């Protein structure tokens, strides 16, 4: 199986709706925050694979997590056969079988066997949208190598998004710095014609502006550093795809 095309990962809106979490959106289950990294539908048209990225994994390796999947969060929703495959420390593939035709969301509860068998309420499950998926030529769970390729592809996308975010922070900081410098110039110019309490107030404003300017410069430098780190990480994952 060839890795999921990067362009597929950008096809989805980022706003959450009643139909469920969409790619690149996050949700919490237990002590972990998962990001929905996209879905595919296998060749048999009834098996779906949901990819999940978990940042700052808090999962105990001696108590691995699994997943319950239903067609509804409660009531007479049907429980579906599901297998959670750990691809890496921070990436999982959830393979769900016998998904009914025209099903728009899958309701997923993630936890240890003890938690799920101990009555973890499906009302706390997370609906995940499967309205827009990529089509796969697989009829069963892909090989470990193929799943790794999907993981590497997602991480290239993940760090690409981080780079875009931090570039915007640099742009915003540049605009703020320009505004603050112009303000500071006017404040200092006004000191020459002010006296008494008015002059004292302006001096305080100058001090505040200089503090804000320093903060913006620090934030800009931090964002630039984050861009560099994200680029290095993205390049490492890209090499894994070559």
mmCIF file of C-alpha atoms in Angstrom:
data_model
loop_
_atom_site.group_PDB
_atom_site.id
_atom_site.type_symbol
_atom_site.label_atom_id
_atom_site.label_comp_id
_atom_site.label_asym_id
_atom_site.label_seq_id
_atom_site.Cartn_x
_atom_site.Cartn_y
_atom_site.Cartn_z
ATOM 1 C CA UNK A 1 0.000 0.000 0.000
ATOM 2 C CA UNK A 2 1.345 3.402 -0.875
ATOM 3 C CA UNK A 3 1.237 6.064 1.883
ATOM 4 C CA UNK A 4 -1.817 8.241 2.183
ATOM 5 C CA UNK A 5 -1.459 11.256 -0.144
ATOM 6 C CA UNK A 6 -0.663 14.437 1.730
ATOM 7 C CA UNK A 7 -3.249 16.406 -0.203
ATOM 8 C CA UNK A 8 -5.990 14.169 1.224
ATOM 9 C CA UNK A 9 -5.175 15.408 4.691
ATOM 10 C CA UNK A 10 -6.135 18.966 3.755
ATOM 11 C CA UNK A 11 -9.586 18.266 2.338
ATOM 12 C CA UNK A 12 -11.550 18.574 5.535
ATOM 13 C CA UNK A 13 -13.000 21.570 7.404
ATOM 14 C CA UNK A 14 -11.692 22.178 10.893
ATOM 15 C CA UNK A 15 -14.901 23.195 12.605
ATOM 16 C CA UNK A 16 -16.583 20.529 14.710
ATOM 17 C CA UNK A 17 -20.167 19.587 13.968
ATOM 18 C CA UNK A 18 -22.721 17.159 15.310
ATOM 19 C CA UNK A 19 -21.532 14.609 12.732
ATOM 20 C CA UNK A 20 -18.318 14.140 14.693
ATOM 21 C CA UNK A 21 -14.675 15.055 14.945
ATOM 22 C CA UNK A 22 -12.968 15.666 11.615
ATOM 23 C CA UNK A 23 -9.300 15.241 10.628
ATOM 24 C CA UNK A 24 -6.860 17.442 12.545
ATOM 25 C CA UNK A 25 -9.368 17.977 15.361
ATOM 26 C CA UNK A 26 -8.611 16.698 18.858
ATOM 27 C CA UNK A 27 -10.632 15.008 21.563
ATOM 28 C CA UNK A 28 -9.947 13.711 25.062
ATOM 29 C CA UNK A 29 -10.309 10.163 26.305
ATOM 30 C CA UNK A 30 -9.112 9.467 29.841
ATOM 31 C CA UNK A 31 -5.744 11.120 30.465
ATOM 32 C CA UNK A 32 -4.874 11.476 26.798
ATOM 33 C CA UNK A 33 -5.701 13.886 24.028
ATOM 34 C CA UNK A 34 -6.068 12.243 20.634
ATOM 35 C CA UNK A 35 -5.991 13.931 17.250
ATOM 36 C CA UNK A 36 -8.012 12.353 14.467
ATOM 37 C CA UNK A 37 -5.406 11.821 11.748
ATOM 38 C CA UNK A 38 -7.799 10.754 8.991
ATOM 39 C CA UNK A 39 -9.795 7.717 7.867
ATOM 40 C CA UNK A 40 -9.821 5.245 5.006
ATOM 41 C CA UNK A 41 -12.357 2.719 3.760
ATOM 42 C CA UNK A 42 -11.132 -0.693 2.687
ATOM 43 C CA UNK A 43 -12.000 -2.360 -0.610
ATOM 44 C CA UNK A 44 -14.828 -4.392 0.934
ATOM 45 C CA UNK A 45 -16.578 -1.055 1.702
ATOM 46 C CA UNK A 46 -17.568 -2.144 5.236
ATOM 47 C CA UNK A 47 -14.199 -1.876 6.987
ATOM 48 C CA UNK A 48 -12.870 1.512 8.038
ATOM 49 C CA UNK A 49 -9.515 2.538 9.459
ATOM 50 C CA UNK A 50 -9.327 5.558 11.761
ATOM 51 C CA UNK A 51 -5.844 6.906 12.410
ATOM 52 C CA UNK A 52 -5.215 8.549 15.776
ATOM 53 C CA UNK A 53 -2.257 10.643 16.934
ATOM 54 C CA UNK A 54 -1.739 11.042 20.674
ATOM 55 C CA UNK A 55 0.493 13.805 21.978
ATOM 56 C CA UNK A 56 2.296 13.327 25.310
ATOM 57 C CA UNK A 57 1.290 9.679 25.616
ATOM 58 C CA UNK A 58 0.296 8.841 29.210
ATOM 59 C CA UNK A 59 -0.653 5.243 28.450
ATOM 60 C CA UNK A 60 0.813 2.573 30.753
ATOM 61 C CA UNK A 61 2.484 -0.083 28.562
ATOM 62 C CA UNK A 62 1.471 -2.694 31.165
ATOM 63 C CA UNK A 63 -2.161 -1.619 30.746
ATOM 64 C CA UNK A 64 -2.525 -1.019 27.019
ATOM 65 C CA UNK A 65 -5.550 0.745 25.655
ATOM 66 C CA UNK A 66 -8.204 -0.659 23.371
ATOM 67 C CA UNK A 67 -11.390 0.722 21.880
ATOM 68 C CA UNK A 68 -15.120 0.054 21.838
ATOM 69 C CA UNK A 69 -16.926 1.264 18.739
ATOM 70 C CA UNK A 70 -20.673 1.608 18.288
ATOM 71 C CA UNK A 71 -23.034 3.066 15.728
ATOM 72 C CA UNK A 72 -24.583 5.253 18.438
ATOM 73 C CA UNK A 73 -23.424 6.615 21.752
ATOM 74 C CA UNK A 74 -26.228 5.003 23.722
ATOM 75 C CA UNK A 75 -29.546 3.195 23.377
ATOM 76 C CA UNK A 76 -29.736 0.405 20.828
ATOM 77 C CA UNK A 77 -26.592 1.348 18.948
ATOM 78 C CA UNK A 78 -24.806 -1.629 17.450
ATOM 79 C CA UNK A 79 -21.380 -2.638 18.782
ATOM 80 C CA UNK A 80 -18.927 -3.151 15.921
ATOM 81 C CA UNK A 81 -15.879 -5.451 15.765
ATOM 82 C CA UNK A 82 -12.832 -3.239 16.280
ATOM 83 C CA UNK A 83 -9.085 -3.656 16.703
ATOM 84 C CA UNK A 84 -6.722 -0.931 17.920
ATOM 85 C CA UNK A 85 -3.221 -1.306 16.476
ATOM 86 C CA UNK A 86 -0.324 0.667 17.968
ATOM 87 C CA UNK A 87 1.855 1.798 15.085
ATOM 88 C CA UNK A 88 4.309 3.867 17.140
ATOM 89 C CA UNK A 89 4.559 5.459 20.546
ATOM 90 C CA UNK A 90 2.176 8.206 19.497
ATOM 91 C CA UNK A 91 0.162 6.783 16.594
ATOM 92 C CA UNK A 92 -2.649 4.224 16.478
ATOM 93 C CA UNK A 93 -4.772 2.673 13.743
ATOM 94 C CA UNK A 94 -8.318 1.705 14.725
ATOM 95 C CA UNK A 95 -9.752 -0.871 12.309
ATOM 96 C CA UNK A 96 -13.546 -1.188 12.459
ATOM 97 C CA UNK A 97 -15.460 -3.905 10.626
ATOM 98 C CA UNK A 98 -19.079 -4.350 9.516
ATOM 99 C CA UNK A 99 -19.788 -0.630 9.373
ATOM 100 C CA UNK A 100 -23.386 -0.168 8.145
ATOM 101 C CA UNK A 101 -24.008 1.513 4.832
ATOM 102 C CA UNK A 102 -24.672 5.265 5.095
ATOM 103 C CA UNK A 103 -23.161 5.432 8.606
ATOM 104 C CA UNK A 104 -21.829 8.992 9.023
ATOM 105 C CA UNK A 105 -20.041 8.709 12.370
ATOM 106 C CA UNK A 106 -18.513 6.041 14.568
ATOM 107 C CA UNK A 107 -18.757 6.411 18.346
ATOM 108 C CA UNK A 108 -15.432 5.516 19.931
ATOM 109 C CA UNK A 109 -14.562 4.933 23.582
ATOM 110 C CA UNK A 110 -10.863 4.410 24.305
ATOM 111 C CA UNK A 111 -9.471 2.953 27.507
ATOM 112 C CA UNK A 112 -7.926 -0.111 29.135
ATOM 113 C CA UNK A 113 -9.806 -3.401 29.071
ATOM 114 C CA UNK A 114 -10.592 -2.882 32.749
ATOM 115 C CA UNK A 115 -12.069 0.540 32.099
ATOM 116 C CA UNK A 116 -14.123 -0.538 29.106
ATOM 117 C CA UNK A 117 -15.351 -3.742 30.699
ATOM 118 C CA UNK A 118 -16.011 -1.933 33.933
ATOM 119 C CA UNK A 119 -18.830 0.051 32.417
ATOM 120 C CA UNK A 120 -17.153 3.058 30.840
ATOM 121 C CA UNK A 121 -20.245 4.837 29.585
ATOM 122 C CA UNK A 122 -20.636 5.105 25.842
ATOM 123 C CA UNK A 123 -22.230 8.479 26.532
ATOM 124 C CA UNK A 124 -18.656 9.690 27.003
ATOM 125 C CA UNK A 125 -17.601 8.219 23.675
ATOM 126 C CA UNK A 126 -16.360 10.448 20.893
ATOM 127 C CA UNK A 127 -18.216 10.614 17.580
ATOM 128 C CA UNK A 128 -15.734 10.548 14.701
ATOM 129 C CA UNK A 129 -16.906 11.530 11.245
ATOM 130 C CA UNK A 130 -16.482 9.040 8.394
ATOM 131 C CA UNK A 131 -18.409 11.067 5.830
ATOM 132 C CA UNK A 132 -15.246 11.873 3.885
ATOM 133 C CA UNK A 133 -12.594 9.192 3.680
ATOM 134 C CA UNK A 134 -9.869 8.066 1.334
ATOM 135 C CA UNK A 135 -10.397 4.773 -0.505
ATOM 136 C CA UNK A 136 -7.967 1.940 0.141
ATOM 137 C CA UNK A 137 -7.303 -1.164 -1.932
ATOM 138 C CA UNK A 138 -6.824 -3.238 1.230
ATOM 139 C CA UNK A 139 -9.276 -5.855 2.338
ATOM 140 C CA UNK A 140 -7.589 -6.408 5.702
ATOM 141 C CA UNK A 141 -5.337 -4.528 8.116
ATOM 142 C CA UNK A 142 -2.238 -3.276 6.244
ATOM 143 C CA UNK A 143 1.233 -4.536 7.091
ATOM 144 C CA UNK A 144 3.274 -2.863 9.806
ATOM 145 C CA UNK A 145 5.404 -1.214 7.120
ATOM 146 C CA UNK A 146 2.348 0.221 5.358
ATOM 147 C CA UNK A 147 0.981 1.559 8.647
ATOM 148 C CA UNK A 148 4.353 3.138 9.375
ATOM 149 C CA UNK A 149 4.197 4.912 6.033
ATOM 150 C CA UNK A 150 0.815 6.342 6.964
ATOM 151 C CA UNK A 151 2.311 7.496 10.258
ATOM 152 C CA UNK A 152 5.275 9.172 8.528
ATOM 153 C CA UNK A 153 2.926 10.842 6.045
ATOM 154 C CA UNK A 154 0.775 12.244 8.827
ATOM 155 C CA UNK A 155 3.793 13.541 10.758
ATOM 156 C CA UNK A 156 5.054 15.397 7.676
ATOM 157 C CA UNK A 157 1.625 17.020 7.524
ATOM 158 C CA UNK A 158 1.602 17.620 11.299
ATOM 159 C CA UNK A 159 4.887 19.503 11.306
ATOM 160 C CA UNK A 160 3.931 21.349 8.139
ATOM 161 C CA UNK A 161 0.937 22.737 9.997
ATOM 162 C CA UNK A 162 3.136 23.731 12.924
ATOM 163 C CA UNK A 163 5.451 25.619 10.587
ATOM 164 C CA UNK A 164 2.468 27.500 9.138
ATOM 165 C CA UNK A 165 1.218 28.353 12.623
ATOM 166 C CA UNK A 166 4.572 29.672 13.805
ATOM 167 C CA UNK A 167 5.116 31.645 10.624
ATOM 168 C CA UNK A 168 1.851 33.435 11.354
ATOM 169 C CA UNK A 169 3.092 34.161 14.883
ATOM 170 C CA UNK A 170 6.237 35.730 13.437
ATOM 171 C CA UNK A 171 4.108 37.804 11.060
ATOM 172 C CA UNK A 172 1.841 38.956 13.897
ATOM 173 C CA UNK A 173 4.833 39.806 16.070
ATOM 174 C CA UNK A 174 6.396 41.841 13.263
ATOM 175 C CA UNK A 175 3.184 43.866 12.922
ATOM 176 C CA UNK A 176 2.984 44.401 16.676
ATOM 177 C CA UNK A 177 6.634 45.425 16.874
ATOM 178 C CA UNK A 178 6.142 47.994 14.118
ATOM 179 C CA UNK A 179 3.102 49.437 15.901
ATOM 180 C CA UNK A 180 4.873 49.581 19.244
ATOM 181 C CA UNK A 181 7.948 51.261 17.756
ATOM 182 C CA UNK A 182 5.779 53.924 16.140
ATOM 183 C CA UNK A 183 3.918 54.427 19.413
ATOM 184 C CA UNK A 184 7.166 54.670 21.349
ATOM 185 C CA UNK A 185 8.505 57.300 18.950
ATOM 186 C CA UNK A 186 5.403 59.457 19.450
ATOM 187 C CA UNK A 187 5.489 59.019 23.211
ATOM 188 C CA UNK A 188 9.122 60.094 23.437
ATOM 189 C CA UNK A 189 8.491 63.067 21.154
ATOM 190 C CA UNK A 190 5.661 64.267 23.399
ATOM 191 C CA UNK A 191 7.938 64.432 26.442
ATOM 192 C CA UNK A 192 9.609 67.593 25.117
ATOM 193 C CA UNK A 193 6.390 69.605 25.465
ATOM 194 C CA UNK A 194 4.974 68.055 28.616
ATOM 195 C CA UNK A 195 5.451 69.012 32.248
ATOM 196 C CA UNK A 196 4.505 67.778 35.692
ATOM 197 C CA UNK A 197 2.072 64.913 36.109
ATOM 198 C CA UNK A 198 1.438 64.708 32.373
ATOM 199 C CA UNK A 199 5.126 64.086 31.730
ATOM 200 C CA UNK A 200 5.284 61.509 34.515
ATOM 201 C CA UNK A 201 2.306 59.652 33.005
ATOM 202 C CA UNK A 202 3.958 59.595 29.589
ATOM 203 C CA UNK A 203 7.159 58.219 31.083
ATOM 204 C CA UNK A 204 5.138 55.387 32.579
ATOM 205 C CA UNK A 205 3.509 54.745 29.192
ATOM 206 C CA UNK A 206 6.946 54.658 27.589
ATOM 207 C CA UNK A 207 8.063 52.083 30.131
ATOM 208 C CA UNK A 208 4.976 49.966 29.442
ATOM 209 C CA UNK A 209 5.498 50.217 25.690
ATOM 210 C CA UNK A 210 9.147 49.209 25.997
ATOM 211 C CA UNK A 211 8.108 46.185 28.087
ATOM 212 C CA UNK A 212 5.526 45.173 25.473
ATOM 213 C CA UNK A 213 8.110 45.629 22.729
ATOM 214 C CA UNK A 214 10.549 43.380 24.551
ATOM 215 C CA UNK A 215 7.823 40.740 24.982
ATOM 216 C CA UNK A 216 6.953 40.797 21.280
ATOM 217 C CA UNK A 217 10.612 40.435 20.302
ATOM 218 C CA UNK A 218 10.961 37.456 22.657
ATOM 219 C CA UNK A 219 7.834 35.817 21.228
ATOM 220 C CA UNK A 220 9.095 36.373 17.704
ATOM 221 C CA UNK A 221 12.436 34.757 18.518
ATOM 222 C CA UNK A 222 10.653 31.814 20.140
ATOM 223 C CA UNK A 223 8.441 31.317 17.078
ATOM 224 C CA UNK A 224 11.478 31.427 14.779
ATOM 225 C CA UNK A 225 13.147 28.773 16.921
ATOM 226 C CA UNK A 226 10.009 26.615 16.779
ATOM 227 C CA UNK A 227 9.942 26.915 12.975
ATOM 228 C CA UNK A 228 13.505 25.627 12.796
ATOM 229 C CA UNK A 229 12.723 22.673 15.086
ATOM 230 C CA UNK A 230 9.580 21.794 13.127
ATOM 231 C CA UNK A 231 11.479 21.916 9.825
ATOM 232 C CA UNK A 232 14.104 19.516 11.147
ATOM 233 C CA UNK A 233 11.413 17.122 12.391
ATOM 234 C CA UNK A 234 9.479 17.298 9.118
ATOM 235 C CA UNK A 235 12.619 16.562 7.090
ATOM 236 C CA UNK A 236 13.310 13.461 9.199
ATOM 237 C CA UNK A 237 9.845 12.069 8.515
ATOM 238 C CA UNK A 238 10.088 12.970 4.832
ATOM 239 C CA UNK A 239 13.285 10.927 4.549
ATOM 240 C CA UNK A 240 11.418 7.925 5.938
ATOM 241 C CA UNK A 241 9.046 8.160 2.972
ATOM 242 C CA UNK A 242 11.790 8.133 0.345
#
